Tab-separated table of N, CA and C in Angstrom:
chain	number	residue	atom	x	y	z
A	75	ASP	N	0.875	-1.191	-0.061
A	75	ASP	CA	0.057	0.024	0.025
A	75	ASP	C	0.874	1.260	0.001
A	76	LYS	N	1.887	1.273	0.824
A	76	LYS	CA	2.729	2.458	0.947
A	76	LYS	C	3.600	2.576	-0.371
A	77	GLU	N	4.025	1.375	-0.879
A	77	GLU	CA	4.816	1.371	-2.079
A	77	GLU	C	3.957	1.889	-3.285
A	78	SER	N	2.720	1.577	-3.319
A	78	SER	CA	1.922	2.050	-4.468
A	78	SER	C	1.648	3.500	-4.317
A	79	LYS	N	1.516	4.073	-3.152
A	79	LYS	CA	1.422	5.476	-2.885
A	79	LYS	C	2.668	6.217	-3.321
A	80	ILE	N	3.803	5.598	-3.000
A	80	ILE	CA	5.102	6.169	-3.272
A	80	ILE	C	5.231	6.212	-4.822
A	81	ARG	N	4.814	5.081	-5.503
A	81	ARG	CA	5.014	5.011	-6.942
A	81	ARG	C	4.033	6.197	-7.572
A	82	ALA	N	2.846	6.179	-7.076
A	82	ALA	CA	1.859	7.169	-7.581
A	82	ALA	C	2.378	8.654	-7.371
A	83	LEU	N	2.939	8.899	-6.303
A	83	LEU	CA	3.523	10.188	-5.992
A	83	LEU	C	4.692	10.484	-6.833
A	84	SER	N	5.546	9.415	-7.119
A	84	SER	CA	6.748	9.625	-7.972
A	84	SER	C	6.250	9.988	-9.408
A	85	ILE	N	5.239	9.229	-9.829
A	85	ILE	CA	4.672	9.567	-11.239
A	85	ILE	C	4.121	11.023	-11.264
A	86	ARG	N	3.409	11.368	-10.183
A	86	ARG	CA	2.835	12.631	-10.231
A	86	ARG	C	3.897	13.773	-10.152
A	87	ILE	N	4.993	13.527	-9.488
A	87	ILE	CA	6.181	14.520	-9.450
A	87	ILE	C	6.793	14.580	-10.798
A	88	SER	N	6.980	13.407	-11.424
A	88	SER	CA	7.544	13.377	-12.796
A	88	SER	C	6.621	14.221	-13.846
A	89	ILE	N	5.338	14.041	-13.693
A	89	ILE	CA	4.401	14.718	-14.596
A	89	ILE	C	4.478	16.212	-14.272
A	90	LEU	N	4.588	16.617	-13.006
A	90	LEU	CA	4.631	17.965	-12.720
A	90	LEU	C	5.948	18.597	-13.103
A	91	GLU	N	7.008	17.864	-12.943
A	91	GLU	CA	8.369	18.346	-13.435
A	91	GLU	C	8.460	18.579	-14.881
A	92	GLU	N	7.685	17.687	-15.652
A	92	GLU	CA	7.630	17.733	-17.084
A	92	GLU	C	6.811	19.041	-17.500
A	93	GLN	N	5.764	19.221	-16.770
A	93	GLN	CA	4.876	20.415	-17.080
A	93	GLN	C	5.607	21.611	-16.655
A	94	LEU	N	6.330	21.696	-15.650
A	94	LEU	CA	7.106	22.821	-15.211
A	94	LEU	C	8.206	23.104	-16.315
A	95	SER	N	8.820	22.080	-16.814
A	95	SER	CA	9.912	22.279	-17.812
A	95	SER	C	9.249	22.833	-19.116
A	96	ASP	N	7.986	22.377	-19.483
A	96	ASP	CA	7.393	22.914	-20.689
A	96	ASP	C	7.044	24.418	-20.381
A	97	GLN	N	6.502	24.711	-19.284
A	97	GLN	CA	6.105	26.082	-18.958
A	97	GLN	C	7.369	27.002	-18.926
A	98	GLN	N	8.459	26.500	-18.369
A	98	GLN	CA	9.624	27.214	-18.343
A	98	GLN	C	10.165	27.523	-19.738
A	99	ALA	N	10.117	26.558	-20.634
A	99	ALA	CA	10.508	26.680	-22.062
A	99	ALA	C	9.619	27.839	-22.716
A	100	VAL	N	8.375	27.800	-22.491
A	100	VAL	CA	7.607	28.941	-23.033
A	100	VAL	C	7.986	30.209	-22.462
A	101	VAL	N	8.126	30.310	-21.079
A	101	VAL	CA	8.602	31.596	-20.587
A	101	VAL	C	9.907	31.997	-21.085
A	102	ASP	N	10.924	31.108	-21.224
A	102	ASP	CA	12.222	31.473	-21.801
A	102	ASP	C	12.151	31.966	-23.164
A	103	LYS	N	11.177	31.362	-23.982
A	103	LYS	CA	10.993	31.780	-25.365
A	103	LYS	C	10.467	33.149	-25.358
A	104	GLN	N	9.500	33.419	-24.562
A	104	GLN	CA	8.835	34.809	-24.511
A	104	GLN	C	9.855	35.803	-24.004
A	105	ASN	N	10.627	35.406	-23.143
A	105	ASN	CA	11.720	36.406	-22.634
A	105	ASN	C	12.732	36.661	-23.594
A	106	ALA	N	13.041	35.632	-24.358
A	106	ALA	CA	14.083	35.826	-25.524
A	106	ALA	C	13.338	36.784	-26.556
A	107	THR	N	12.292	36.530	-26.959
A	107	THR	CA	11.578	37.356	-27.942
A	107	THR	C	11.473	38.864	-27.455
A	108	LEU	N	11.168	38.958	-26.137
A	108	LEU	CA	11.108	40.324	-25.592
A	108	LEU	C	12.394	41.038	-25.615
A	109	ARG	N	13.561	40.303	-25.269
A	109	ARG	CA	14.804	40.852	-25.268
A	109	ARG	C	15.176	41.331	-26.661
A	110	VAL	N	14.960	40.497	-27.766
A	110	VAL	CA	15.288	40.818	-29.056
A	110	VAL	C	14.493	42.132	-29.443
A	111	ALA	N	13.241	42.127	-29.130
A	111	ALA	CA	12.377	43.308	-29.462
A	111	ALA	C	12.911	44.481	-28.766
A	112	ARG	N	13.275	44.424	-27.532
A	112	ARG	CA	13.807	45.558	-26.764
A	112	ARG	C	15.144	46.170	-27.336
A	113	LYS	N	15.940	45.224	-27.747
A	113	LYS	CA	17.244	45.557	-28.309
A	113	LYS	C	16.987	46.311	-29.649
A	114	ARG	N	16.118	45.730	-30.462
A	114	ARG	CA	15.795	46.333	-31.744
A	114	ARG	C	15.271	47.784	-31.513
A	115	ILE	N	14.308	47.956	-30.523
A	115	ILE	CA	13.725	49.228	-30.241
A	115	ILE	C	14.840	50.267	-29.760
A	116	GLU	N	15.701	49.699	-28.895
A	116	GLU	CA	16.813	50.549	-28.337
A	116	GLU	C	17.699	51.050	-29.460
A	117	MET	N	17.916	50.163	-30.387
A	117	MET	CA	18.826	50.536	-31.553
A	117	MET	C	18.110	51.427	-32.562
A	118	GLY	N	16.850	51.547	-32.327
A	118	GLY	CA	16.080	52.390	-33.331
A	118	GLY	C	15.434	51.686	-34.408
A	119	GLY	N	15.478	50.352	-34.350
A	119	GLY	CA	14.828	49.591	-35.389
A	119	GLY	C	13.342	49.465	-35.188
A	120	PRO	N	12.663	49.216	-36.300
A	120	PRO	CA	11.217	49.007	-36.169
A	120	PRO	C	10.808	47.749	-35.452
A	121	GLU	N	9.699	47.705	-34.807
A	121	GLU	CA	9.225	46.613	-34.090
A	121	GLU	C	8.276	45.960	-34.965
A	122	SER	N	8.428	44.516	-35.192
A	122	SER	CA	7.567	43.850	-35.959
A	122	SER	C	6.266	43.629	-35.200
A	123	GLU	N	5.158	43.288	-35.903
A	123	GLU	CA	3.772	43.034	-35.292
A	123	GLU	C	3.898	41.902	-34.358
A	124	GLN	N	4.647	40.899	-34.655
A	124	GLN	CA	4.758	39.667	-33.816
A	124	GLN	C	5.502	40.101	-32.543
A	125	GLU	N	6.546	40.822	-32.679
A	125	GLU	CA	7.343	41.249	-31.464
A	125	GLU	C	6.542	42.216	-30.582
A	126	LYS	N	5.784	43.086	-31.279
A	126	LYS	CA	4.850	44.033	-30.611
A	126	LYS	C	3.872	43.302	-29.902
A	127	TYR	N	3.243	42.305	-30.466
A	127	TYR	CA	2.248	41.446	-29.779
A	127	TYR	C	2.812	40.657	-28.630
A	128	ALA	N	4.066	40.157	-28.822
A	128	ALA	CA	4.711	39.376	-27.689
A	128	ALA	C	5.154	40.262	-26.562
A	129	ARG	N	5.518	41.529	-26.904
A	129	ARG	CA	5.877	42.492	-25.833
A	129	ARG	C	4.679	42.887	-25.061
A	130	ILE	N	3.570	43.200	-25.777
A	130	ILE	CA	2.344	43.667	-25.109
A	130	ILE	C	1.787	42.527	-24.310
A	131	THR	N	1.762	41.392	-24.807
A	131	THR	CA	1.252	40.110	-24.058
A	131	THR	C	2.053	39.923	-22.849
A	132	TYR	N	3.399	40.016	-22.897
A	132	TYR	CA	4.317	39.798	-21.764
A	132	TYR	C	4.064	40.953	-20.713
A	133	GLU	N	3.962	42.188	-21.175
A	133	GLU	CA	3.765	43.298	-20.218
A	133	GLU	C	2.429	43.219	-19.567
A	134	ARG	N	1.459	42.696	-20.341
A	134	ARG	CA	0.057	42.500	-19.762
A	134	ARG	C	0.051	41.510	-18.773
A	135	ALA	N	0.776	40.298	-19.027
A	135	ALA	CA	0.806	39.256	-18.113
A	135	ALA	C	1.407	39.738	-16.818
A	136	ARG	N	2.590	40.437	-16.959
A	136	ARG	CA	3.289	41.007	-15.671
A	136	ARG	C	2.368	41.933	-14.960
A	137	ALA	N	1.609	42.829	-15.695
A	137	ALA	CA	0.650	43.740	-15.014
A	137	ALA	C	-0.447	42.952	-14.242
A	138	GLU	N	-0.962	41.977	-14.881
A	138	GLU	CA	-1.999	41.261	-14.281
A	138	GLU	C	-1.548	40.454	-13.088
A	139	ASP	N	-0.237	39.968	-13.071
A	139	ASP	CA	0.336	39.326	-11.920
A	139	ASP	C	0.403	40.267	-10.770
A	140	GLY	N	0.889	41.532	-11.198
A	140	GLY	CA	1.093	42.582	-10.222
A	140	GLY	C	-0.259	42.956	-9.533
A	141	LEU	N	-1.257	43.080	-10.470
A	141	LEU	CA	-2.650	43.412	-9.969
A	141	LEU	C	-3.171	42.264	-9.020
A	142	ARG	N	-2.901	41.044	-9.387
A	142	ARG	CA	-3.342	39.912	-8.497
A	142	ARG	C	-2.692	39.960	-7.091
A	143	ASN	N	-1.346	40.199	-7.227
A	143	ASN	CA	-0.555	40.280	-5.935
A	143	ASN	C	-1.123	41.493	-5.074
A	144	VAL	N	-1.336	42.637	-5.710
A	144	VAL	CA	-1.812	43.804	-4.932
A	144	VAL	C	-3.215	43.483	-4.320
A	145	THR	N	-4.098	42.931	-5.197
A	145	THR	CA	-5.451	42.516	-4.714
A	145	THR	C	-5.392	41.627	-3.651
A	146	SER	N	-4.506	40.635	-3.735
A	146	SER	CA	-4.390	39.601	-2.599
A	146	SER	C	-3.950	40.336	-1.289
A	147	LYS	N	-2.944	41.215	-1.445
A	147	LYS	CA	-2.447	41.921	-0.313
A	147	LYS	C	-3.478	42.848	0.302
A	148	LEU	N	-4.264	43.462	-0.566
A	148	LEU	CA	-5.376	44.329	-0.039
A	148	LEU	C	-6.375	43.561	0.657
A	149	GLU	N	-6.799	42.316	0.221
A	149	GLU	CA	-7.737	41.530	0.895
A	149	GLU	C	-7.222	41.040	2.257
A	150	GLN	N	-5.837	40.674	2.297
A	150	GLN	CA	-5.290	40.307	3.542
A	150	GLN	C	-5.244	41.489	4.517
A	151	ALA	N	-4.933	42.740	3.984
A	151	ALA	CA	-4.957	43.860	4.887
A	151	ALA	C	-6.339	44.131	5.423
A	152	SER	N	-7.283	44.066	4.474
A	152	SER	CA	-8.679	44.247	4.941
A	152	SER	C	-9.063	43.307	6.064
A	153	ALA	N	-8.767	42.082	5.741
A	153	ALA	CA	-9.112	41.012	6.857
A	153	ALA	C	-8.363	41.293	8.052
A	154	SER	N	-7.024	41.706	8.066
A	154	SER	CA	-6.309	41.990	9.164
A	154	SER	C	-6.977	43.153	9.932
A	155	ILE	N	-7.378	44.226	9.221
A	155	ILE	CA	-7.960	45.360	9.812
A	155	ILE	C	-9.281	44.906	10.513
A	156	ASP	N	-10.095	44.104	9.821
A	156	ASP	CA	-11.402	43.669	10.391
A	156	ASP	C	-11.089	42.920	11.689
A	157	ASP	N	-10.145	41.944	11.652
A	157	ASP	CA	-9.728	41.273	12.867
A	157	ASP	C	-9.344	42.156	14.003
A	158	ARG	N	-8.412	43.205	13.638
A	158	ARG	CA	-8.068	44.092	14.594
A	158	ARG	C	-9.196	44.871	15.333
A	159	PHE	N	-10.200	45.313	14.435
A	159	PHE	CA	-11.291	46.118	14.996
A	159	PHE	C	-12.122	45.132	15.837
A	160	SER	N	-12.360	43.964	15.453
A	160	SER	CA	-13.088	43.030	16.268
A	160	SER	C	-12.409	42.736	17.599
A	161	SER	N	-11.141	42.607	17.601
A	161	SER	CA	-10.438	42.372	18.804
A	161	SER	C	-10.334	43.584	19.692
A	162	ILE	N	-10.310	44.852	19.097
A	162	ILE	CA	-10.368	46.085	19.856
A	162	ILE	C	-11.770	46.120	20.426
A	163	ALA	N	-12.846	45.885	19.754
A	163	ALA	CA	-14.219	45.863	20.311
A	163	ALA	C	-14.280	44.892	21.447
A	164	GLU	N	-13.731	43.685	21.258
A	164	GLU	CA	-13.812	42.668	22.406
A	164	GLU	C	-13.006	43.112	23.566
A	165	LEU	N	-11.805	43.756	23.365
A	165	LEU	CA	-11.089	44.341	24.470
A	165	LEU	C	-11.847	45.386	25.233
A	166	GLN	N	-12.558	46.203	24.418
A	166	GLN	CA	-13.301	47.254	25.051
A	166	GLN	C	-14.498	46.671	25.919
A	167	ARG	N	-15.112	45.683	25.312
A	167	ARG	CA	-16.209	44.965	26.109
A	167	ARG	C	-15.632	44.381	27.334
A	168	GLU	N	-14.470	43.695	27.296
A	168	GLU	CA	-13.884	43.098	28.440
A	168	GLU	C	-13.491	44.203	29.492
A	169	GLN	N	-12.928	45.327	28.900
A	169	GLN	CA	-12.639	46.397	29.891
A	169	GLN	C	-13.780	46.958	30.598
A	170	SER	N	-14.927	47.085	29.852
A	170	SER	CA	-16.109	47.557	30.473
A	170	SER	C	-16.688	46.603	31.523
A	171	GLU	N	-16.572	45.307	31.222
A	171	GLU	CA	-17.030	44.383	32.157
A	171	GLU	C	-16.075	44.307	33.506
A	172	ALA	N	-14.805	44.513	33.255
A	172	ALA	CA	-13.875	44.570	34.320
A	172	ALA	C	-14.082	45.774	35.100
A	173	LYS	N	-14.476	46.889	34.542
A	173	LYS	CA	-14.697	48.191	35.282
A	173	LYS	C	-15.952	47.917	36.127
A	174	HIS	N	-16.925	47.333	35.553
A	174	HIS	CA	-18.281	46.972	36.342
A	174	HIS	C	-17.982	46.099	37.492
A	175	TYR	N	-17.107	45.080	37.247
A	175	TYR	CA	-16.852	44.150	38.426
A	175	TYR	C	-16.084	44.885	39.421
A	176	GLN	N	-15.158	45.788	39.058
A	176	GLN	CA	-14.368	46.564	39.981
A	176	GLN	C	-15.267	47.457	40.808
A	177	GLN	N	-16.265	48.107	40.165
A	177	GLN	CA	-17.332	48.926	40.894
A	177	GLN	C	-18.063	48.132	41.898
A	178	VAL	N	-18.487	46.878	41.455
A	178	VAL	CA	-19.277	46.092	42.393
A	178	VAL	C	-18.397	45.675	43.546
A	179	ALA	N	-17.161	45.304	43.262
A	179	ALA	CA	-16.279	44.834	44.393
A	179	ALA	C	-15.972	45.970	45.229
A	180	GLN	N	-15.780	47.184	44.707
A	180	GLN	CA	-15.578	48.349	45.552
A	180	GLN	C	-16.789	48.644	46.474
A	181	ALA	N	-18.037	48.519	45.951
A	181	ALA	CA	-19.174	48.769	46.777
A	181	ALA	C	-19.204	47.677	47.886
A	182	ARG	N	-18.873	46.508	47.560
A	182	ARG	CA	-18.822	45.485	48.672
A	182	ARG	C	-17.741	45.725	49.668
A	183	VAL	N	-16.562	46.291	49.223
A	183	VAL	CA	-15.480	46.554	50.145
A	183	VAL	C	-15.985	47.779	51.033
A	184	ASP	N	-16.605	48.815	50.508
A	184	ASP	CA	-17.091	49.827	51.323
A	184	ASP	C	-18.142	49.353	52.305
A	185	GLU	N	-19.032	48.455	51.917
A	185	GLU	CA	-20.022	47.885	52.803
A	185	GLU	C	-19.360	47.137	53.983
A	186	LEU	N	-18.420	46.281	53.580
A	186	LEU	CA	-17.696	45.471	54.685
A	186	LEU	C	-16.836	46.469	55.595
A	187	ALA	N	-16.270	47.550	55.043
A	187	ALA	CA	-15.521	48.384	55.834
A	187	ALA	C	-16.397	49.108	56.804
A	188	ALA	N	-17.673	49.490	56.423
A	188	ALA	CA	-18.581	50.104	57.251
A	188	ALA	C	-19.027	49.182	58.413
A	189	GLU	N	-19.240	47.901	58.021
A	189	GLU	CA	-19.649	46.931	59.068
A	189	GLU	C	-18.486	46.656	60.004
A	190	LEU	N	-17.294	46.657	59.484
A	190	LEU	CA	-16.046	46.470	60.373
A	190	LEU	C	-15.878	47.639	61.291
A	191	ALA	N	-16.092	48.921	60.745
A	191	ALA	CA	-15.964	50.027	61.642
A	191	ALA	C	-17.022	50.010	62.761
A	192	LYS	N	-18.283	49.549	62.414
A	192	LYS	CA	-19.363	49.490	63.335
A	192	LYS	C	-19.040	48.455	64.469
A	193	SER	N	-18.530	47.262	63.933
A	193	SER	CA	-18.128	46.256	64.916
A	193	SER	C	-17.026	46.671	65.787
A	194	ASN	N	-16.031	47.347	65.205
A	194	ASN	CA	-14.910	47.943	66.083
A	194	ASN	C	-15.422	48.903	67.082
A	195	LYS	N	-16.318	49.689	66.675
A	195	LYS	CA	-16.860	50.651	67.616
A	195	LYS	C	-17.484	49.960	68.823
A	196	TRP	N	-18.265	48.928	68.499
A	196	TRP	CA	-18.929	48.169	69.674
A	196	TRP	C	-17.817	47.348	70.499
A	197	GLN	N	-16.795	46.970	69.755
A	197	GLN	CA	-15.723	46.196	70.492
A	197	GLN	C	-15.000	47.172	71.411
A	198	VAL	N	-14.754	48.410	70.966
A	198	VAL	CA	-14.147	49.407	71.797
A	198	VAL	C	-15.058	49.772	72.996
A	199	ILE	N	-16.293	49.828	72.802
A	199	ILE	CA	-17.205	50.147	73.927
A	199	ILE	C	-17.214	49.056	74.871
A	200	ALA	N	-17.227	47.765	74.313
A	200	ALA	CA	-17.140	46.526	75.219
A	200	ALA	C	-15.946	46.479	76.046
A	201	VAL	N	-14.811	46.863	75.431
A	201	VAL	CA	-13.513	46.793	76.153
A	201	VAL	C	-13.533	47.908	77.290
A	202	GLU	N	-14.080	49.104	76.934
A	202	GLU	CA	-14.073	50.193	77.893
A	202	GLU	C	-15.093	49.792	79.028
A	203	VAL	N	-16.172	49.190	78.686
A	203	VAL	CA	-17.133	48.759	79.762
A	203	VAL	C	-16.470	47.657	80.669
A	204	ARG	N	-15.778	46.688	80.034
A	204	ARG	CA	-15.190	45.690	80.790
A	204	ARG	C	-14.104	46.274	81.705
A	205	SER	N	-13.391	47.145	81.163
A	205	SER	CA	-12.216	47.863	81.916
A	205	SER	C	-12.848	48.592	83.124
A	206	ALA	N	-13.969	49.312	82.907
A	206	ALA	CA	-14.632	50.031	83.990
A	206	ALA	C	-15.246	49.060	85.026
A	207	LEU	N	-15.706	47.889	84.594
A	207	LEU	CA	-16.230	46.890	85.518
A	207	LEU	C	-15.173	46.315	86.335
A	208	VAL	N	-13.913	45.983	85.683
A	208	VAL	CA	-12.867	45.415	86.365
A	208	VAL	C	-12.408	46.428	87.449
A	209	LYS	N	-12.290	47.782	87.059
A	209	LYS	CA	-11.806	48.717	88.027
A	209	LYS	C	-12.875	48.829	89.237
A	210	GLU	N	-14.111	48.832	88.864
A	210	GLU	CA	-15.137	48.961	89.957
A	210	GLU	C	-15.057	47.661	90.901
A	211	ARG	N	-14.799	46.467	90.284
A	211	ARG	CA	-14.673	45.276	91.043
A	211	ARG	C	-13.433	45.387	91.954
A	212	ASP	N	-12.413	45.782	91.333
A	212	ASP	CA	-11.177	45.949	92.154
A	212	ASP	C	-11.323	47.015	93.353
A	213	THR	N	-12.089	48.053	93.045
A	213	THR	CA	-12.342	49.026	94.112
A	213	THR	C	-13.276	48.490	95.122
A	214	LEU	N	-14.224	47.772	94.691
A	214	LEU	CA	-15.135	47.147	95.739
A	214	LEU	C	-14.434	46.059	96.554
A	215	GLN	N	-13.533	45.276	95.854
A	215	GLN	CA	-12.685	44.272	96.567
A	215	GLN	C	-11.824	44.932	97.586
A	216	ARG	N	-11.209	46.043	97.273
A	216	ARG	CA	-10.346	46.828	98.270
A	216	ARG	C	-11.246	47.328	99.401
A	217	HIS	N	-12.445	47.847	99.131
A	217	HIS	CA	-13.286	48.230	100.229
A	217	HIS	C	-13.602	47.170	101.163
A	218	VAL	N	-13.971	46.043	100.493
A	218	VAL	CA	-14.403	44.830	101.297
A	218	VAL	C	-13.089	44.351	102.200
A	219	ASP	N	-11.961	44.295	101.530
A	219	ASP	CA	-10.774	43.964	102.189
A	219	ASP	C	-10.484	44.907	103.377
A	220	GLN	N	-10.691	46.149	103.168
A	220	GLN	CA	-10.511	47.211	104.168
A	220	GLN	C	-11.481	47.050	105.309
A	221	ASP	N	-12.737	46.855	104.950
A	221	ASP	CA	-13.761	46.657	105.961
A	221	ASP	C	-13.458	45.379	106.800
A	222	LEU	N	-13.012	44.280	106.097
A	222	LEU	CA	-12.713	43.158	106.878
A	222	LEU	C	-11.529	43.332	107.809
A	223	SER	N	-10.607	44.140	107.330
A	223	SER	CA	-9.429	44.306	108.151
A	223	SER	C	-9.700	45.195	109.413
A	224	LEU	N	-10.720	46.075	109.177
A	224	LEU	CA	-11.172	46.899	110.249
A	224	LEU	C	-12.037	46.100	111.259
A	225	HIS	N	-12.798	45.357	110.826
A	225	HIS	CA	-13.710	44.517	111.673
A	225	HIS	C	-13.420	43.051	111.491
A	226	PRO	N	-12.597	42.409	112.177
A	226	PRO	CA	-12.203	41.024	111.853
A	226	PRO	C	-13.225	39.951	112.266
A	227	ASP	N	-14.395	40.230	112.732
A	227	ASP	CA	-15.247	39.222	113.162
A	227	ASP	C	-15.626	38.294	112.087
């Protein structure tokens, strides 16, 4: 199976090489004719109808190739620009979402900070009350101790 595929590919390559050789021969002949015509024109000689036709055909083929290349590059550039605009729009959408999430998170942080401040306020009050109670207990304990020391019964 692999050998038959290799043989088929080898035959296909041979055919393509032969076609390439034929096409190259045509191109070489056209280039030679064009060179001859250009030399004759440069020397001031008249251009034959066949040479004029060959030159115009050659120049037209070159112009059409150039046009195809430019058209292809224009299409690629247009596609690239469209992709860029769509990615910019997507980035702007993501940025808008991120800003919204940031605002929501900031509101939650502010809410939690307010709760924490409220809680801290009550904790401070509780500490102060406890401290006052401890002082009062200590004071009462001293009074009791003094009263007991004055009246030992």
